[in-house]
XYZ file of C-alpha atoms in Angstrom:
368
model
C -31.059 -92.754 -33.804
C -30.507 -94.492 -36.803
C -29.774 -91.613 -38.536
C -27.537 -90.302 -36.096
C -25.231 -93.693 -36.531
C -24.769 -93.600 -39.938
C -23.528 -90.469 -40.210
C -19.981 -90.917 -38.444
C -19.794 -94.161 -40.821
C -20.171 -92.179 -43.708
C -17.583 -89.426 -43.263
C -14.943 -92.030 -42.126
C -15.487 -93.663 -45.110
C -15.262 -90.579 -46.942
C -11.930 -89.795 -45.029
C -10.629 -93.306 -45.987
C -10.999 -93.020 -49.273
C -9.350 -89.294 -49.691
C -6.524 -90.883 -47.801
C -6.553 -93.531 -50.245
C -6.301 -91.267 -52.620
C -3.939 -89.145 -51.828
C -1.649 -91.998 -51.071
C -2.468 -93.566 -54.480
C -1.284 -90.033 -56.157
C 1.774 -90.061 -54.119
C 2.789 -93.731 -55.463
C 2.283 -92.955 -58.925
C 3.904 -89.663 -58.526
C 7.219 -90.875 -56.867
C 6.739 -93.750 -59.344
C 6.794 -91.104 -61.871
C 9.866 -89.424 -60.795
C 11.704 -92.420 -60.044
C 11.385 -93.399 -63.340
C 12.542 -90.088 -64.829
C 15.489 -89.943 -62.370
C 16.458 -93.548 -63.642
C 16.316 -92.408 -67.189
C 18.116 -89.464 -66.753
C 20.585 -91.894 -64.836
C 20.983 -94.056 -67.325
C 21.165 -91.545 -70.388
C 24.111 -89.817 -68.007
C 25.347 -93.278 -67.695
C 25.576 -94.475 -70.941
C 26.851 -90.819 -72.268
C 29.837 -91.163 -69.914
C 30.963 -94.755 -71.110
C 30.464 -93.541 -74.228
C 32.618 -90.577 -74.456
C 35.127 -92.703 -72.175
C 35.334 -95.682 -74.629
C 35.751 -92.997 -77.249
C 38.413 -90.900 -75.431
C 40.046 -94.545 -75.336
C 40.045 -95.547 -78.778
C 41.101 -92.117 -80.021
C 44.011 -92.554 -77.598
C 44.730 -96.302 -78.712
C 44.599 -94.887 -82.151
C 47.116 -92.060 -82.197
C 49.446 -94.120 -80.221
C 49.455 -96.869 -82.828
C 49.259 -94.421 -85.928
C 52.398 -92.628 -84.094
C 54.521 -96.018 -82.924
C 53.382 -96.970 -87.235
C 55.041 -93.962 -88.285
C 58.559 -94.433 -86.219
C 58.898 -97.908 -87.121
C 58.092 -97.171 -91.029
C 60.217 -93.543 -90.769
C 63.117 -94.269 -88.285
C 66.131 -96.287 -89.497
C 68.142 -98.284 -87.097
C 70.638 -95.967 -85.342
C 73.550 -98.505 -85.089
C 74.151 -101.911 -86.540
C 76.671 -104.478 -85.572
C 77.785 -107.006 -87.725
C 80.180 -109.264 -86.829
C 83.478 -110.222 -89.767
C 84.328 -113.881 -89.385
C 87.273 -113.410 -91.686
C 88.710 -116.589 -93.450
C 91.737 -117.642 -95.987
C 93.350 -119.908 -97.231
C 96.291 -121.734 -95.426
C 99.665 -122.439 -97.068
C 100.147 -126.613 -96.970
C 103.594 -126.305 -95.913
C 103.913 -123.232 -93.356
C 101.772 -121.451 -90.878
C 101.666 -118.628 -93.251
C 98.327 -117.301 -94.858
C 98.148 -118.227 -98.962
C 95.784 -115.609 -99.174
C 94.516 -112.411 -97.503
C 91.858 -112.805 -94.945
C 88.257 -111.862 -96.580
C 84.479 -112.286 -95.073
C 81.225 -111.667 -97.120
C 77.926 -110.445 -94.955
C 74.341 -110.462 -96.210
C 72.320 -107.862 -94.740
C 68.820 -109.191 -93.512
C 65.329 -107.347 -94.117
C 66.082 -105.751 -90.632
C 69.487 -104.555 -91.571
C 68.240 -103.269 -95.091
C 69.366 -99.720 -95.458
C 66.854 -97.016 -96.110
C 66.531 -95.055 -99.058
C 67.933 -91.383 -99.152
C 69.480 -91.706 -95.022
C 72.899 -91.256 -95.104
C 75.632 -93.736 -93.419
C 78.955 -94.044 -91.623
C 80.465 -97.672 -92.070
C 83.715 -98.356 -90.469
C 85.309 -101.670 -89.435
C 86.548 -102.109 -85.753
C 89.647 -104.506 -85.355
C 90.847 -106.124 -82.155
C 94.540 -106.962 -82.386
C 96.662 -108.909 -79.863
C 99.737 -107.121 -78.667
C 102.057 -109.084 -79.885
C 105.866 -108.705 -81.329
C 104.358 -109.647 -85.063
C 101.690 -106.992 -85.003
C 104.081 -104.074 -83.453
C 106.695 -105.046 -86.193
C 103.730 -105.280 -89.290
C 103.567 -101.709 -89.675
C 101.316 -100.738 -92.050
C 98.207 -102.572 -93.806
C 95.758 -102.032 -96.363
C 91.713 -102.709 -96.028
C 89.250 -102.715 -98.407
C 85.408 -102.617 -98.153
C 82.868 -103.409 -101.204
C 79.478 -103.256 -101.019
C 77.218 -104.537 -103.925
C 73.494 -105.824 -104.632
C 72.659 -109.865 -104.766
C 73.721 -109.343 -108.727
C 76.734 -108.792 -108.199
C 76.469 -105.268 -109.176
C 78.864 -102.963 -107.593
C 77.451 -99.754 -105.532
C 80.535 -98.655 -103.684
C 84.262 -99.430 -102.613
C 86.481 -97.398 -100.097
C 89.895 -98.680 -99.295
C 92.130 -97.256 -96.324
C 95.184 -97.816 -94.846
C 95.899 -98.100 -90.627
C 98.569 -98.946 -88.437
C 98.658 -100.206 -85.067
C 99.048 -97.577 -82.203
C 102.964 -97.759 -81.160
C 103.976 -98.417 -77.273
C 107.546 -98.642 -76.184
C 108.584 -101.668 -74.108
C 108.568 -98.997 -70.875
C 104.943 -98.108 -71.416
C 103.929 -101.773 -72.065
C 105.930 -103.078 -68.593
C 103.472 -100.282 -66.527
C 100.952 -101.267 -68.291
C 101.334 -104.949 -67.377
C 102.136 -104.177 -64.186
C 99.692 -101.897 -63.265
C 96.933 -103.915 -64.663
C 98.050 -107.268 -63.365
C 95.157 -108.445 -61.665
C 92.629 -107.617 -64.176
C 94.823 -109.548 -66.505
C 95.754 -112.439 -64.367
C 91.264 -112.695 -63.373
C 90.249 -112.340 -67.361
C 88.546 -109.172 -67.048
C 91.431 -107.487 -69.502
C 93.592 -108.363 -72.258
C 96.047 -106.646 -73.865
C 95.091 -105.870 -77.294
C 94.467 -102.551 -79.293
C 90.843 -101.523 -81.055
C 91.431 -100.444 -84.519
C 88.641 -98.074 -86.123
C 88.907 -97.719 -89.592
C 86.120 -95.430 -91.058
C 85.887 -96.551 -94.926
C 82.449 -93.965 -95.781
C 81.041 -90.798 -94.495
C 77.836 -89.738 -96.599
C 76.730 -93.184 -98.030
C 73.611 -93.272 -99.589
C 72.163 -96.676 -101.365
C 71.074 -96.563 -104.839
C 66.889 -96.898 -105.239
C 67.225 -98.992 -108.107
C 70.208 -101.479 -106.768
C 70.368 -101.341 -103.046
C 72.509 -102.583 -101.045
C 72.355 -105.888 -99.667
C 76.191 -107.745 -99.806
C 79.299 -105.988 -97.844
C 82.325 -107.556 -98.472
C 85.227 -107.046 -96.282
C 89.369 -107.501 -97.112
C 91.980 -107.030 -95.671
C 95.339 -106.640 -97.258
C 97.824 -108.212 -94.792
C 98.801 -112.212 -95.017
C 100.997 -111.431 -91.341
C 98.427 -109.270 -89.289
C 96.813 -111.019 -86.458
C 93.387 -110.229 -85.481
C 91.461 -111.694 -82.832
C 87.826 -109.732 -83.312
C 86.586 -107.692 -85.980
C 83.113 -106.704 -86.446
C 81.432 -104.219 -88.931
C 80.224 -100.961 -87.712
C 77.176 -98.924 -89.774
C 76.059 -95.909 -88.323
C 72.885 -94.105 -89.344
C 73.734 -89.967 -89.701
C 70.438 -88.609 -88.141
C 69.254 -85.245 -89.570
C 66.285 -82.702 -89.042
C 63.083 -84.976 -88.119
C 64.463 -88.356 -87.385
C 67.622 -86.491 -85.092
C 64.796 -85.393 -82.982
C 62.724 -88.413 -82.735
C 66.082 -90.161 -81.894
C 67.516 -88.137 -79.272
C 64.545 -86.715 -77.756
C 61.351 -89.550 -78.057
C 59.167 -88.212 -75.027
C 59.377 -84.679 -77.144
C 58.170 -86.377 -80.168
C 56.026 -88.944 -79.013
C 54.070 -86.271 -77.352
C 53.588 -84.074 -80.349
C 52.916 -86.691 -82.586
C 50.267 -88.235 -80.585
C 48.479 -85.053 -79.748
C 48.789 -84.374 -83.540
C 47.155 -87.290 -84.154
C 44.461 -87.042 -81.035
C 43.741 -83.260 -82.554
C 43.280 -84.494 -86.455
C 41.081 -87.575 -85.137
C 38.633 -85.021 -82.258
C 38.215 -82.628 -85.494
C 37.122 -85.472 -87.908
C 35.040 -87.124 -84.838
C 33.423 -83.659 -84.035
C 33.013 -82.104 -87.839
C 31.149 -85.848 -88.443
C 29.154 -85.744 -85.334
C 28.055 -81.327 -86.341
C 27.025 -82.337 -90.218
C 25.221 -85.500 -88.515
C 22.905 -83.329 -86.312
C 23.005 -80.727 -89.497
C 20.172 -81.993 -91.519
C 17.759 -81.490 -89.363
C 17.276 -77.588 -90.141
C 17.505 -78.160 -93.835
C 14.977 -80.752 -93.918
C 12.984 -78.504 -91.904
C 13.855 -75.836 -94.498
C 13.100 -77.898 -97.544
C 9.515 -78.900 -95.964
C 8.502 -75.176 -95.485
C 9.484 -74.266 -99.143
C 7.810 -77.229 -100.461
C 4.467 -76.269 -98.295
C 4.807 -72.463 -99.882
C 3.949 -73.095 -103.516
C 1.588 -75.763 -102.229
C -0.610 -72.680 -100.084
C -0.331 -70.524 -103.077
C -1.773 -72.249 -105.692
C -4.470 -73.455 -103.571
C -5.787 -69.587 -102.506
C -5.274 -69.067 -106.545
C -9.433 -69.274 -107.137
C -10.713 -71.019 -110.245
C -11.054 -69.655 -113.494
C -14.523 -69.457 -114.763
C -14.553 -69.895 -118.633
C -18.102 -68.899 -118.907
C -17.745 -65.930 -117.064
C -16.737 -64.244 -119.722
C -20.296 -65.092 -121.899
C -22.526 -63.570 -119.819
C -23.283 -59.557 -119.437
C -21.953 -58.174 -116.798
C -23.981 -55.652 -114.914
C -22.292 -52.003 -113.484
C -22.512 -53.266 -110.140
C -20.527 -56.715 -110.681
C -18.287 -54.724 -112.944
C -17.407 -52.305 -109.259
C -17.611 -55.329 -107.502
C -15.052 -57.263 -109.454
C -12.871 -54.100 -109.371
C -12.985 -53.768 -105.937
C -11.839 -57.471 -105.668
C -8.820 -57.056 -107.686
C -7.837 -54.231 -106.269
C -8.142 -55.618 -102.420
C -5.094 -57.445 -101.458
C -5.222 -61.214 -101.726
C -3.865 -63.043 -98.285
C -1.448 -64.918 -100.342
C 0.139 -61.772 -101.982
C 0.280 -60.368 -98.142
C 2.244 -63.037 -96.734
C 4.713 -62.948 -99.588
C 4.842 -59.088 -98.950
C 5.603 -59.596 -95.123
C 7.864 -62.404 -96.278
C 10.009 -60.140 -98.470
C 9.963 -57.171 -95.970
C 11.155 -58.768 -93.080
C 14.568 -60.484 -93.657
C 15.569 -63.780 -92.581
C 18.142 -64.145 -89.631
C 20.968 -65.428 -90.618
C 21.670 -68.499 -88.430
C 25.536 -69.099 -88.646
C 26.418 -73.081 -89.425
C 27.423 -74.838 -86.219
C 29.881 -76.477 -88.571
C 31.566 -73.745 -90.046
C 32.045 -72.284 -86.590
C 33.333 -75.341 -85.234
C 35.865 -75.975 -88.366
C 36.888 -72.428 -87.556
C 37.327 -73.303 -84.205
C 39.815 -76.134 -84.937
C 41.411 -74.581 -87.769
C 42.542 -72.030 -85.628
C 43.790 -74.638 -82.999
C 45.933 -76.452 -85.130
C 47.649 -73.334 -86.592
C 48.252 -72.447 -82.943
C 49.423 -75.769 -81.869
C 51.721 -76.027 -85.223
C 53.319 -72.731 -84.485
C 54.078 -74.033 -81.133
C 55.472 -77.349 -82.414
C 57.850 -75.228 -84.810
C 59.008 -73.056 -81.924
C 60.072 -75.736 -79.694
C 61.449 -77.743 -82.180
C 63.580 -74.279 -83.157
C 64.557 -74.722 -79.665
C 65.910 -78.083 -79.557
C 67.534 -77.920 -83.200
């Protein structure tokens, strides 16, 4: 009987602990894979931010090497300087004792660039009044010169005011009474004298001083101001009148010369790897070698040999050694010829950027 009652105890205990077991194995082994799964979740992870953050900087990069290169390259398309002209009054009359003159300093950001061509004209607002329409004509001059004093270039032109019988200047009131009587017109006439075409500064004086005369102690001018126009040509037309165009092909210029450096970097990083694994089998070669080389015996050569040594010995020699076999097998099986990740990747991108270059001269054909 009290066999009998230990014998259920036993195999429930036995049952217990395979349970226990079991579930133990189970832990460890979802333990196991949890742990796997989090550090393939976190290598995933941390791969993703990183090409992200890298994505971003290249981005950040190109845009700031590109907005670099238009500041630095592009000239300012128009300036506008205004003429505060002055003279010298005559003690005893209204007249002028001398012709009306201004001098203007360019600042740093009105410098002109080197080798970009300008327009400079002067625009003149004149009142229409009986002394203008009966002044005929006038002469202007323009000189521009360096802080020195030294003299670059000087244009002189003549103009005249635009004529308008008494008829045409009665409609003309009339007609634009109420803009005239509210302040939102004035009757005057705009002038536009153009003094230089193609005007290009001198490297070694440039201009910095404009000064502005005008001939004429009767002509009355309410507003003049100094007009310099930039003559855009080849890159810096396009840039100007078509910036998405540009600013797209510049900054994927710049996005494709930055991915090639990152990627060329990143190839010859991972690239010594096979040579060092190279390098360590040819070192380990000579090394085998000249340890299955056996040692010379100098006394060997004292002592008699008998006839069956001597067939011995030539048997040896003429048995191949195991060291002379692998070098055989060595030579007679050539090596594969593993093509360089980094050549084929330079290849790669070489071919890309003669692609995306061809393109870029194609649509820029188009647009010119």
């Amino acid at each position: 009987m009290a066999r009998g009652a230990h014998m259920p105890t036993t195999s429930k205990e036995n049952s217990f602990n395979v349970t226990k077991d079991r579930v133990q194995r189970t832990l460890t082994k979802t333990m196991a894979n949890s742990k796997v799964m989090a550090d393939k979740t976190s290598h995933l992870l941390v791969s993703f931010l990183s090409t992200i953050l890298t994505g971003v900087l290249v981005l950040a990069v190109s845009v700031f090497l590109y907005g670099t290169f238009y500041y630095a390259y592009m000239p300012v398309e128009m300036h506008h300087l205004p003429v505060h002209l002055q003279f010298t009054p005559c003690p005893d009359s209204t007249l002028r004792c001398s012709f009306p003159s201004a001098q203007l300093n360019l600042k740093r950001n009105q410098k002109l660039l080197q080798g970009q061509t300008y327009s400079i004209s002067l625009k003149l607002d004149i009142p229409d009044s009986p002394v203008n329409e009966d002044h005929g004509m006038f002469m202007s001059c323009v000189k521009i010169s360096s802080t020195s004093g030294e003299q670059i270039g000087e244009s002189c032109k003549s103009s005249i005011s635009e004529y308008r019988s008494s008829l045409l200047r009665t409609m003309e009131t009339i007609s634009y009474s109420p803009a005239l009587l509210t302040g939102f017109s004035a009757q005057k006439q705009e002038l536009h004298i153009n003094y230089f075409s193609n005007f290009q500064t001198d490297p070694h004086t440039p201009a910095e001083v404009i000064n502005v005369e005008i001939h004429s102690k009767h002509l009355q001018v309410a507003e003049a101001s100094l007009e310099i126009h930039a003559e855009l040509e080849g890159l810096r037309h396009l840039m100007y009148r078509h910036p998405w165009i540009s600013s797209f092909l510049g900054v994927s210029t710049n996005i494709l010369i930055l991915t090639t450096i990152i990627l060329i970097s990143w190839a010859r990083f991972l690239q010594p790897e096979d040579d060092s694994e190279v390098t360590t089998d040819s070192t380990e070669a000579p090394v085998a070698s000249f340890q299955s080389q056996p040692p010379k015996d100098s006394t060997a050569a004292k002592k008699p040999e008998s006839p069956k040594q001597g067939t011995s010995k030539d048997n040896l020699s003429s048995a191949p050694k195991p060291s002379d076999e692998k070098t055989a097998k060595a030579e007679a099986t050539p090596a594969p010829k593993k093509s360089s990740l980094t050549s084929r990747l330079t290849w790669f991108l070489v071919k890309l950027l003669l692609k995306l270059l061809w393109q870029s001269f194609k649509l820029f054909l188009v647009v010119a």
